[in-house]
CSV table of C-alpha atoms and ligand atoms in Angstrom, one decimal:
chain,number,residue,atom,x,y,z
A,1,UNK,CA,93.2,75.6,103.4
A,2,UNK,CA,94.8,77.6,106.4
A,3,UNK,CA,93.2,78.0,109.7
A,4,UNK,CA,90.7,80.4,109.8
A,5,UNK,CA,91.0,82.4,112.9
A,6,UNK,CA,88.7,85.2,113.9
A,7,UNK,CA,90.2,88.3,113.7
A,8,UNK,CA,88.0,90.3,115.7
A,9,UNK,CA,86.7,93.1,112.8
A,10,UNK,CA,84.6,90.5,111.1
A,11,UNK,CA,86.9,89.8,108.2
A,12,UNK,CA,88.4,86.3,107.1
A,13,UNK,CA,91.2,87.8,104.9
A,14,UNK,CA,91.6,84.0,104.0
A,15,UNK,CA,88.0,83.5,102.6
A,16,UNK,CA,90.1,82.6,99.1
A,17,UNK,CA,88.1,81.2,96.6
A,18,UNK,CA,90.1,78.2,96.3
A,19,UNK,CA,88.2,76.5,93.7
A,20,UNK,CA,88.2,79.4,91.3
A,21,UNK,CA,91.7,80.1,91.7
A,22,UNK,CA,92.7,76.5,91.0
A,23,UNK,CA,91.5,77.1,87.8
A,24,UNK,CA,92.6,80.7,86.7
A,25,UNK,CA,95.6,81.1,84.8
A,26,UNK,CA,98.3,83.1,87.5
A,27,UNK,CA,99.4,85.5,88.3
A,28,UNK,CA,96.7,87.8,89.3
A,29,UNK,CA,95.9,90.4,91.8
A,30,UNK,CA,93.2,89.0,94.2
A,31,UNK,CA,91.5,92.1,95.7
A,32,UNK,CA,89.1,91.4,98.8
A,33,UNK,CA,86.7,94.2,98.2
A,34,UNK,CA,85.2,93.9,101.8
A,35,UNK,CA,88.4,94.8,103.4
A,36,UNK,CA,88.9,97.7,101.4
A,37,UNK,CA,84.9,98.6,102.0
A,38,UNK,CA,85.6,98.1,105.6
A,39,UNK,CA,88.7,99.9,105.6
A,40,UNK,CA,87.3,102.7,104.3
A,41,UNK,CA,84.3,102.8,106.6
A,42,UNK,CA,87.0,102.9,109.5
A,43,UNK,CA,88.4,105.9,107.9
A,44,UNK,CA,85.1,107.5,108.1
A,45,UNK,CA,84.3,106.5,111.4
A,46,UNK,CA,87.7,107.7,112.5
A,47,UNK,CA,88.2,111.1,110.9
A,48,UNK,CA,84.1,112.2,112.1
A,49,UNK,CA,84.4,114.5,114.4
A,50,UNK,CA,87.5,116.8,112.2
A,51,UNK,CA,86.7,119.4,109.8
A,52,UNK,CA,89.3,117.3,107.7
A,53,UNK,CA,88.4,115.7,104.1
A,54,UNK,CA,90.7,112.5,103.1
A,55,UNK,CA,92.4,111.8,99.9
A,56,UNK,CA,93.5,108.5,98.4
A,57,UNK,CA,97.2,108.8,96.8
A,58,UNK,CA,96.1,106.9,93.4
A,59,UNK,CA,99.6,105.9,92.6
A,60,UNK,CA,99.0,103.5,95.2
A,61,UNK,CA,97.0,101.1,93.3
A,62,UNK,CA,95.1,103.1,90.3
A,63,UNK,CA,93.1,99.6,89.4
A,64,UNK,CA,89.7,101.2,88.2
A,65,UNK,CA,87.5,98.8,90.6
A,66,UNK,CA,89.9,99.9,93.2
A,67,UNK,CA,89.2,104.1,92.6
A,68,UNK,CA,85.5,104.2,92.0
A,69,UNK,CA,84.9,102.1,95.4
A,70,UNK,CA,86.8,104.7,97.2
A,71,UNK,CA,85.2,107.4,95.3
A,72,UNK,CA,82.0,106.1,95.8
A,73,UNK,CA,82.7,106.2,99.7
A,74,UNK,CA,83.2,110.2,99.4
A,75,UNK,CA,86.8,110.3,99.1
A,76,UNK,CA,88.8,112.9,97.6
A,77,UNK,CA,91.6,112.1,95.5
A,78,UNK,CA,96.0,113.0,95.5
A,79,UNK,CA,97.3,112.3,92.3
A,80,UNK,CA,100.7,112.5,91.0
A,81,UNK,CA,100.6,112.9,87.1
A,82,UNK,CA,98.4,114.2,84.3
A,83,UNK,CA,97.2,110.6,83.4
A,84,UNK,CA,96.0,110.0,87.3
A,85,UNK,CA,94.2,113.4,87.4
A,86,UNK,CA,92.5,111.8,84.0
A,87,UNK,CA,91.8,108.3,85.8
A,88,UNK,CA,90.8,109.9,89.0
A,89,UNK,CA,88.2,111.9,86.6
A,90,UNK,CA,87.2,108.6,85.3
A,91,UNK,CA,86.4,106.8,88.5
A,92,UNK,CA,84.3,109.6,90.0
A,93,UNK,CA,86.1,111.6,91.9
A,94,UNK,CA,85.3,115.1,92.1
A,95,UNK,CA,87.5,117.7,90.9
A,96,UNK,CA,87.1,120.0,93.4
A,97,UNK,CA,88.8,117.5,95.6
A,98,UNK,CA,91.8,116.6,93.5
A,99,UNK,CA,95.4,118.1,94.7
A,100,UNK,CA,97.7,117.2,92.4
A,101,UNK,CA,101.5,117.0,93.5
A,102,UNK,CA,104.6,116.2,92.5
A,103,UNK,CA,107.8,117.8,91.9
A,104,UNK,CA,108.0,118.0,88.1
A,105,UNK,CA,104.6,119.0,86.6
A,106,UNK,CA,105.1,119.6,83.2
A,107,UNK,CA,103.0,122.1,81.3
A,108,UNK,CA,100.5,120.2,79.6
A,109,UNK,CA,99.8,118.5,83.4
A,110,UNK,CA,99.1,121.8,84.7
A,111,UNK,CA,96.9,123.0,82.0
A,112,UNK,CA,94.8,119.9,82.5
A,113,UNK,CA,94.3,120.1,86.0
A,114,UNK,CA,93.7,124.4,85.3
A,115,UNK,CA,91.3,122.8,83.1
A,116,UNK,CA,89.2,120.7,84.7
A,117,UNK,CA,89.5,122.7,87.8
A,118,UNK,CA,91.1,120.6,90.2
A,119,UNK,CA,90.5,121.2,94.1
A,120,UNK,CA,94.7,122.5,94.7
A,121,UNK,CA,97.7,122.1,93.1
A,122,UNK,CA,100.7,121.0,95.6
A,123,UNK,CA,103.4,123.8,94.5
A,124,UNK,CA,107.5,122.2,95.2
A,125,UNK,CA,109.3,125.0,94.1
A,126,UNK,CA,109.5,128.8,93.1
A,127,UNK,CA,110.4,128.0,89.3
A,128,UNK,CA,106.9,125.9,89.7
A,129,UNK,CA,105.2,128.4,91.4
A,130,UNK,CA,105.6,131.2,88.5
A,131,UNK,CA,104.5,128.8,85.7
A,132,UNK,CA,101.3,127.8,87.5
A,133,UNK,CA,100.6,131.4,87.9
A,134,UNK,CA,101.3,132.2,84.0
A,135,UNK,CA,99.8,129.1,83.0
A,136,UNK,CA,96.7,130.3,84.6
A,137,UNK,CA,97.3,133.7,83.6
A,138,UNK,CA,96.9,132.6,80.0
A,139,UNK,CA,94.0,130.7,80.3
A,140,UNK,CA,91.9,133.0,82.4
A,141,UNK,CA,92.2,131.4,85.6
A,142,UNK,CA,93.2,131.7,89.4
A,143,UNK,CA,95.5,128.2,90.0
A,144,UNK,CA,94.9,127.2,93.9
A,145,UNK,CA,97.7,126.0,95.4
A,146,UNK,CA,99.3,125.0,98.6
A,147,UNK,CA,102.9,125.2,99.1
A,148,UNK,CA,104.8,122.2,99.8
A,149,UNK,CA,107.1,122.5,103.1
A,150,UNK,CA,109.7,119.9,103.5
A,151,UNK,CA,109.6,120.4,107.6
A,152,UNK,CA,112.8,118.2,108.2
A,153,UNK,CA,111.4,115.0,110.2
A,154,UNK,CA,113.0,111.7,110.0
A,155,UNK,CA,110.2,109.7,109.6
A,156,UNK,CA,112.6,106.6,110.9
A,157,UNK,CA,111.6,104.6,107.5
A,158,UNK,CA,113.3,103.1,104.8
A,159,UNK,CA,115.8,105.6,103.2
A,160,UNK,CA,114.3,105.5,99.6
A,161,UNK,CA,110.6,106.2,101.0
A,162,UNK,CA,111.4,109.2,103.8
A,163,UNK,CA,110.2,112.1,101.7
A,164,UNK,CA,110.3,114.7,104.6
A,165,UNK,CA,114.2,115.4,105.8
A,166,UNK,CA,116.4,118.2,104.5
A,167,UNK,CA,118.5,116.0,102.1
A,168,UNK,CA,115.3,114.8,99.8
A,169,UNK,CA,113.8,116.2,96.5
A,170,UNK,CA,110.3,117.0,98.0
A,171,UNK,CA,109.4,120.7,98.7
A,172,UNK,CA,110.5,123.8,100.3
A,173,UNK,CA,112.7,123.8,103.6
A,174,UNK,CA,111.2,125.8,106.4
A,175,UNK,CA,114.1,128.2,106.5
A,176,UNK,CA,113.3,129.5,102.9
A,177,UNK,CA,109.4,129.5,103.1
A,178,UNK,CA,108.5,132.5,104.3
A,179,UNK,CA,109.3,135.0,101.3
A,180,UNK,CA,108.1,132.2,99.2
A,181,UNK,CA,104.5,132.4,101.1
A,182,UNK,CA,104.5,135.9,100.7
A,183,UNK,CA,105.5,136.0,97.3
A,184,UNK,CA,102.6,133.6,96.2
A,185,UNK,CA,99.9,135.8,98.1
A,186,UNK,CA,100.9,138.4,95.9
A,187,UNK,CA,100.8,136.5,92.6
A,188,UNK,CA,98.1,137.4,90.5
A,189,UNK,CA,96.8,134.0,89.0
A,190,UNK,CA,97.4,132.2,92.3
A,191,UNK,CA,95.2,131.6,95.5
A,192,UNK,CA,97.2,130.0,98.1
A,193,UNK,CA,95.2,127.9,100.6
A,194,UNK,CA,97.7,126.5,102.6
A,195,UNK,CA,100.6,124.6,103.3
A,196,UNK,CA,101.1,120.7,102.7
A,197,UNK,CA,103.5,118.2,103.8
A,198,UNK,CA,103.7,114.5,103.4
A,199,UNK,CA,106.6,113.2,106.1
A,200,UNK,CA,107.1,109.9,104.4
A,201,UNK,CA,105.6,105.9,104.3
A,202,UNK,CA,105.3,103.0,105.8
A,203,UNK,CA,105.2,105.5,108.9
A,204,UNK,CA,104.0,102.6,111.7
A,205,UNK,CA,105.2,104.5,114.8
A,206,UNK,CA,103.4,107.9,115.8
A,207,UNK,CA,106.2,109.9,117.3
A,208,UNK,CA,106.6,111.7,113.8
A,209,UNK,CA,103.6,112.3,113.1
A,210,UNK,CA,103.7,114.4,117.0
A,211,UNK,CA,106.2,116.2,115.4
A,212,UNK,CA,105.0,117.0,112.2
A,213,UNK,CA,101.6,118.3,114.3
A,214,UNK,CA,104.4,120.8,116.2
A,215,UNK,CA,105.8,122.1,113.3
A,216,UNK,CA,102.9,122.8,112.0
A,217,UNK,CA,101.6,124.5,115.1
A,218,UNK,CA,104.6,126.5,115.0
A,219,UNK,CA,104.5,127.4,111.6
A,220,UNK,CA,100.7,128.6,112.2
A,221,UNK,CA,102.0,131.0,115.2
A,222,UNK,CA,104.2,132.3,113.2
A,223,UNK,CA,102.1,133.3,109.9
A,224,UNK,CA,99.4,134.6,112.2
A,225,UNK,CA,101.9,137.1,113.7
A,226,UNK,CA,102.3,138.5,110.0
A,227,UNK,CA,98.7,138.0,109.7
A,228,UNK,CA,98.7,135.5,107.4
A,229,UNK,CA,96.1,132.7,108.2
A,230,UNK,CA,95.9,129.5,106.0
A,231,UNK,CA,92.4,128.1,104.9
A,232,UNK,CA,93.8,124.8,104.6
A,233,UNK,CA,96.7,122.5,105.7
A,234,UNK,CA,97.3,119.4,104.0
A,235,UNK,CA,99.0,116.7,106.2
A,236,UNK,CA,99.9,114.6,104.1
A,237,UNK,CA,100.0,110.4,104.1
A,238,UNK,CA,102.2,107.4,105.3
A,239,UNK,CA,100.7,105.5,107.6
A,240,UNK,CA,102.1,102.4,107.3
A,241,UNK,CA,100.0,98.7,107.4
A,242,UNK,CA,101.8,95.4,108.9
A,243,UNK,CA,103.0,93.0,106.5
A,244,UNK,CA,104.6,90.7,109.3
A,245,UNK,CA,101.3,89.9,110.3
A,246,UNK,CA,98.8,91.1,108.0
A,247,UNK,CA,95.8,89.1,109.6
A,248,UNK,CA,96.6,90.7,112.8
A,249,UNK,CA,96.3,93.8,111.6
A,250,UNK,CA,93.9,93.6,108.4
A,251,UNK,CA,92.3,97.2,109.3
A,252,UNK,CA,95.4,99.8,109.9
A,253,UNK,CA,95.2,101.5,113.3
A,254,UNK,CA,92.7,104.8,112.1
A,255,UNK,CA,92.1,105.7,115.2
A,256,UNK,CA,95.4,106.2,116.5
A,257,UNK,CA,96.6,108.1,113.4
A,258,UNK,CA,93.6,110.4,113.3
A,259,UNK,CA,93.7,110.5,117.3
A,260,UNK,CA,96.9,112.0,117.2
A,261,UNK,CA,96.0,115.0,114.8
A,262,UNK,CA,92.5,115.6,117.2
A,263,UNK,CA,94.7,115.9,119.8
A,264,UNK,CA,98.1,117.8,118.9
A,265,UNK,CA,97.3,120.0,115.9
A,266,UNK,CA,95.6,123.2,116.4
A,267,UNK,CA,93.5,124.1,114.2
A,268,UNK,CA,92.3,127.2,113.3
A,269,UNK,CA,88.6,128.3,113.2
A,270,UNK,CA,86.9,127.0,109.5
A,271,UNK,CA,90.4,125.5,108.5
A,272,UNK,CA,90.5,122.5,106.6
A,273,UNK,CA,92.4,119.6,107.6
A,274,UNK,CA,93.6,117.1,104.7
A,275,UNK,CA,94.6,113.7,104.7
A,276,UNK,CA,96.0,112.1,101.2
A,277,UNK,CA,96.6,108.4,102.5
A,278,UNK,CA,97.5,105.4,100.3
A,279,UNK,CA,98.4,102.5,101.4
A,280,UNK,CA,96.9,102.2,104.7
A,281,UNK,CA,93.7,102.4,102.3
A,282,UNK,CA,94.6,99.4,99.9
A,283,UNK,CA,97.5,97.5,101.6
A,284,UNK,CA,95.8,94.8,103.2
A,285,UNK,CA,93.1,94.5,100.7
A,286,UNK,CA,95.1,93.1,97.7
A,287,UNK,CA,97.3,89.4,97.7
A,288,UNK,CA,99.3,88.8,94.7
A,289,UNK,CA,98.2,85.1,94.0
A,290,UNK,CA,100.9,82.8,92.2
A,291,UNK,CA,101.9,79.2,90.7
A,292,UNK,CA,105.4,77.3,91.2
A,293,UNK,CA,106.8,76.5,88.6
A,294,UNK,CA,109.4,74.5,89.6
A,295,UNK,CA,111.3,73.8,92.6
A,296,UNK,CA,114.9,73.4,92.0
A,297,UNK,CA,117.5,72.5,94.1
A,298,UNK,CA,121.0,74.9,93.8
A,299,UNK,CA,123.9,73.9,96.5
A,300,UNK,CA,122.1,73.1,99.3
A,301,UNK,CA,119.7,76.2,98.9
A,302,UNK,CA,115.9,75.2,97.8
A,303,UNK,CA,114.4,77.8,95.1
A,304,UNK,CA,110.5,78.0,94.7
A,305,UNK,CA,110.1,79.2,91.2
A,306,UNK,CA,106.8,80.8,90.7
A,307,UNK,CA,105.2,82.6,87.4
A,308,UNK,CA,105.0,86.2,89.4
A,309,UNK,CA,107.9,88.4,89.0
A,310,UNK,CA,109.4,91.6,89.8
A,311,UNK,CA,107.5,92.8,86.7
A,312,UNK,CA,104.4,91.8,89.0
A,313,UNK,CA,105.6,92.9,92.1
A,314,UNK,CA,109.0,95.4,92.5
A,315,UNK,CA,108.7,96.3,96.1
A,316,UNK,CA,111.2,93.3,97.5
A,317,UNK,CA,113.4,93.9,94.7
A,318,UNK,CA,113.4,97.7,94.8
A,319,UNK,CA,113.3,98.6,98.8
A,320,UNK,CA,114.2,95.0,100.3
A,321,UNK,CA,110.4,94.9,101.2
A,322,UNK,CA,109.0,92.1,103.3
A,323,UNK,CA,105.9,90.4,102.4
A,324,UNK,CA,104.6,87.2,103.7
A,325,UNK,CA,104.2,84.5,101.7
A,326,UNK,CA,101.8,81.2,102.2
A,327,UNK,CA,101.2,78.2,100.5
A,328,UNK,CA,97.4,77.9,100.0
A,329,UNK,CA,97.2,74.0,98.8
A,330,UNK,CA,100.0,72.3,100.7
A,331,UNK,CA,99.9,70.5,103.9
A,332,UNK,CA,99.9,73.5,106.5
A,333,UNK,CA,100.5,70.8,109.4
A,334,UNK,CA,103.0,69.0,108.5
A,335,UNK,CA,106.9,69.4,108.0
A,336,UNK,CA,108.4,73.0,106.8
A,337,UNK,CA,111.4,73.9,104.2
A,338,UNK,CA,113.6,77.2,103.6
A,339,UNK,CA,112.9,78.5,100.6
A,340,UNK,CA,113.8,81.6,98.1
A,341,UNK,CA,110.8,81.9,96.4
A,342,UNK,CA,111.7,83.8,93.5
A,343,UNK,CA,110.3,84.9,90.1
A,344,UNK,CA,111.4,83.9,86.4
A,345,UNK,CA,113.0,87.7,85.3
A,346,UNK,CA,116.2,87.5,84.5
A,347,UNK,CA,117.7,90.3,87.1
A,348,UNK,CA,119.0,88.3,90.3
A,349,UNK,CA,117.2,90.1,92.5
A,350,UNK,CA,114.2,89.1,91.0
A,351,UNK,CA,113.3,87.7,94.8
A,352,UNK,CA,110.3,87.8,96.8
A,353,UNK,CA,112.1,86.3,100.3
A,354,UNK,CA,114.6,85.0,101.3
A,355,UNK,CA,114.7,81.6,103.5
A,356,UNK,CA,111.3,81.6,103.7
A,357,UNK,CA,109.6,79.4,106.1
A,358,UNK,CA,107.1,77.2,104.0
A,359,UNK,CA,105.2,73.6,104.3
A,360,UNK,CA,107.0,71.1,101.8
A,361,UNK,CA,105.7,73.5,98.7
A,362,UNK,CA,105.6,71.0,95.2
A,363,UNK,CA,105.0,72.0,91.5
A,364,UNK,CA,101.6,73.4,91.2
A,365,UNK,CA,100.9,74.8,93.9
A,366,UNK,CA,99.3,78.2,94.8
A,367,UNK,CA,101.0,80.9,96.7
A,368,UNK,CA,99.5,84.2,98.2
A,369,UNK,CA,101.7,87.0,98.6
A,370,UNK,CA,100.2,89.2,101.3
A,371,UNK,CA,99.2,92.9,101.9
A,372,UNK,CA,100.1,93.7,97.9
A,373,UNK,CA,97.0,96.0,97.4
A,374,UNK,CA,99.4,99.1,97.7
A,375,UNK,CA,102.1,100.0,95.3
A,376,UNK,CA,102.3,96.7,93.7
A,377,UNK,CA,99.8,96.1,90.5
A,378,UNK,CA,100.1,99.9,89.8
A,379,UNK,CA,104.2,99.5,89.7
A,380,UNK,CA,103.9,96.8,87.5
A,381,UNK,CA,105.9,96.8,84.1
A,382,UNK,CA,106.2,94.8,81.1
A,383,UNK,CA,110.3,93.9,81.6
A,384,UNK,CA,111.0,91.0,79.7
A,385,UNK,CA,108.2,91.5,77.7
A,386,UNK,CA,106.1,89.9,80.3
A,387,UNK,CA,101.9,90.3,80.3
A,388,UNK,CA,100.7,93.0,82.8
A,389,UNK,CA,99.6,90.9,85.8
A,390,UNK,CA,95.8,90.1,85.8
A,391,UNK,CA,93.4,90.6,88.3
A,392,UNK,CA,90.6,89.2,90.3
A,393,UNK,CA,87.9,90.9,92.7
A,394,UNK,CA,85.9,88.9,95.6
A,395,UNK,CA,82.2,88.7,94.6
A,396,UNK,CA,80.6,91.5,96.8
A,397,UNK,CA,77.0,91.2,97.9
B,1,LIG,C1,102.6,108.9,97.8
B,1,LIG,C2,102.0,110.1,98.5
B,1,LIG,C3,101.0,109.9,99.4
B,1,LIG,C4,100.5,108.6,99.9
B,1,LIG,O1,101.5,107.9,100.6
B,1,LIG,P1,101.2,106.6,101.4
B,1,LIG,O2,102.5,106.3,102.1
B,1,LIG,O3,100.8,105.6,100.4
B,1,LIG,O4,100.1,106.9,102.4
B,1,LIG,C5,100.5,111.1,99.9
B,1,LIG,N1,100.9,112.3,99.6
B,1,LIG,C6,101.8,112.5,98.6
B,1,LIG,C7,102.2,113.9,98.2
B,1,LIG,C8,102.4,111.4,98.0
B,1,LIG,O5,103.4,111.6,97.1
């Protein structure tokens, strides 16, 4: 076993049932549900003091253990498709505190959520706008809805997940908002509540989130010179975790992130603040846990083969994403090897690292891959014709 050190916040994130996984068949999601518990009691403890309610983004991780725990701590709930607002249904959460977003609703999508009465639909764009409104028309109902306003920050992440500068798919530019606002105020089957925007992931550095709190600001002055005042403002997710050094870090920094909106944003008397966070909430709590296979020898270069594979896990091969990677039953004191550790799929980049720093790692043994709670089981696919990956929860009191 590795070193337990104390990490200061009461949790051993390597309090791996060794026994139990030496004899389940791999791979599997291991899920420590006393981070995520105590991750979500940080949120709590953090956002106090806000009139703010926080969302978790299901697409994140959509595992049903995984939802109702984080409905059960009060949550609300951001959901992407008709099948999440279904799931999101299913684990608890409230409808009344769903949003539902995304840039291509399709109708039957929007007649659910109309149906079940969800808390606000996230509008992306005029041609959406008019069919919520008709959609609602026809079914006797006012749609609530925010509008989503693409404000234009670089949120200084990795290119495929920025999702708030001019040159990206996600909502409405600043420059063309205002007749849009208006024109949905005057829609008869619409209630707008506010405005949201979601700058981006993996978003570790504050600075944007300053800025996004400033354009916000600004955008408040302005509406409340044409006396337009929003109930709500939705502010998105992104707060990234570390996945250098996972155990430094188990608990993402909540304070700081919520400390910047207490202090920059201005907010208006009764509004609502909203949060729709994802993988701060269940990065650190999930470890993909994995066999070699073989290790095989190729020109000089050493290749751990293990039975997880991009099917598993798609971030590395589909951003270049880092995760660390340990070797739970080898020798951690004694000599270490470069390795690829890479997955049986037959797509070369089927790779979870490159030259990867690792004791002498034999046939058999059991690798962790770190701080895969977010965006990893629920991007799993069945390429190859491979299983879905399994999954496996620590034993809570
Ligand atoms: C994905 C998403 C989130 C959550 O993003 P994280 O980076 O996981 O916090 C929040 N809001 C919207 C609209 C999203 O699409």
């Amino acid at each position: 076993m590795i070193d337990e050190k104390n990490m200061g916040n009461d949790i051993n994130p390597h309090s791996f049932p060794m026994e139990i996984f030496q004899q389940a068949r791999t791979p599997f999601y291991y899920y420590n549900m006393e981070v995520l518990q105590q991750t979500l009691e940080e949120i709590k403890r953090h956002a106090s003091g806000m009139n703010c309610s926080v969302h978790y983004a299901l697409k994140a991780n959509g595992n049903r253990k995984i939802t109702s725990e984080i409905a059960k701590h009060g949550l609300g709930a951001d959901l992407v498709s008709g099948r999440e607002i279904e799931a999101a249904l299913e684990a608890g959460f409230p409808a009344s505190e769903m949003a539902f977003s995304g840039v291509g609703k399709t109708d039957w999508e929007i007649k659910l959520g109309l149906k079940k009465g969800i808390g606000c639909f996230n509008v992306e764009s005029v041609p959406e706008l008019e069919v919520i409104n008709q959609l609602a028309g026809e079914m006797g109902k006012t749609a609530p809805i925010a509008i989503r306003v693409n404000p234009d920050i670089d949120a200084h992440t990795h290119k495929y997940i920025t999702t708030g500068t001019a040159e990206n798919k996600f909502g409405i530019g600043i420059e063309a908002l205002e007749p849009i606002v208006c024109h949905a105020i005057r829609l008869p089957h619409t209630h707008l509540k506010g405005l949201h925007f979601h700058i981006g992931s993996q978003i570790t550095q504050m600075p944007p989130y300053v800025m996004l709190c400033q354009t916000i600001n600004d955008l408040q002055d302005h509406y409340e010179q044409l006396g337009i005042r929003f109930e709500m403002i939705n502010v998105g997710g992104g707060l990234g975790i570390d996945y250098n050094d996972p155990d430094a870090h188990i608990i993402p920094d909540f304070k700081s992130y919520f400390g910047i909106f207490k202090q920059h944003l201005n907010t208006k008397p009764n509004q609502l603040i909203h949060f729709e966070l994802g993988r701060s909430i269940v990065g650190q709590c999930g470890t993909l846990i994995t066999r070699v296979v073989f290790v095989k020898e190729n020109r000089n270069k050493k290749f751990v083969i293990v039975d997880a594979g991009m099917t598993d896990l798609i971030r590395p091969a589909l951003y270049g994403a880092y995760h660390k990677i340990e070797n739970l039953t080898a020798q951690q004191t004694g000599p270490t090897e470069e390795y690829d550790v890479v997955g049986p799929v037959c797509e070369s980049s089927d790779v979870f690292a490159h030259h990867c720093k690792l004791p002498i790692t034999r046939r058999g043994d059991i690798i962790a891959i770190r701080s895969t709670g977010a965006y990893g089981e629920s991007m799993a696919s069945n390429y190859n014709m491979r299983d879905l990956p399994a999954c496996m929860f620590s034993l809570t009191p």
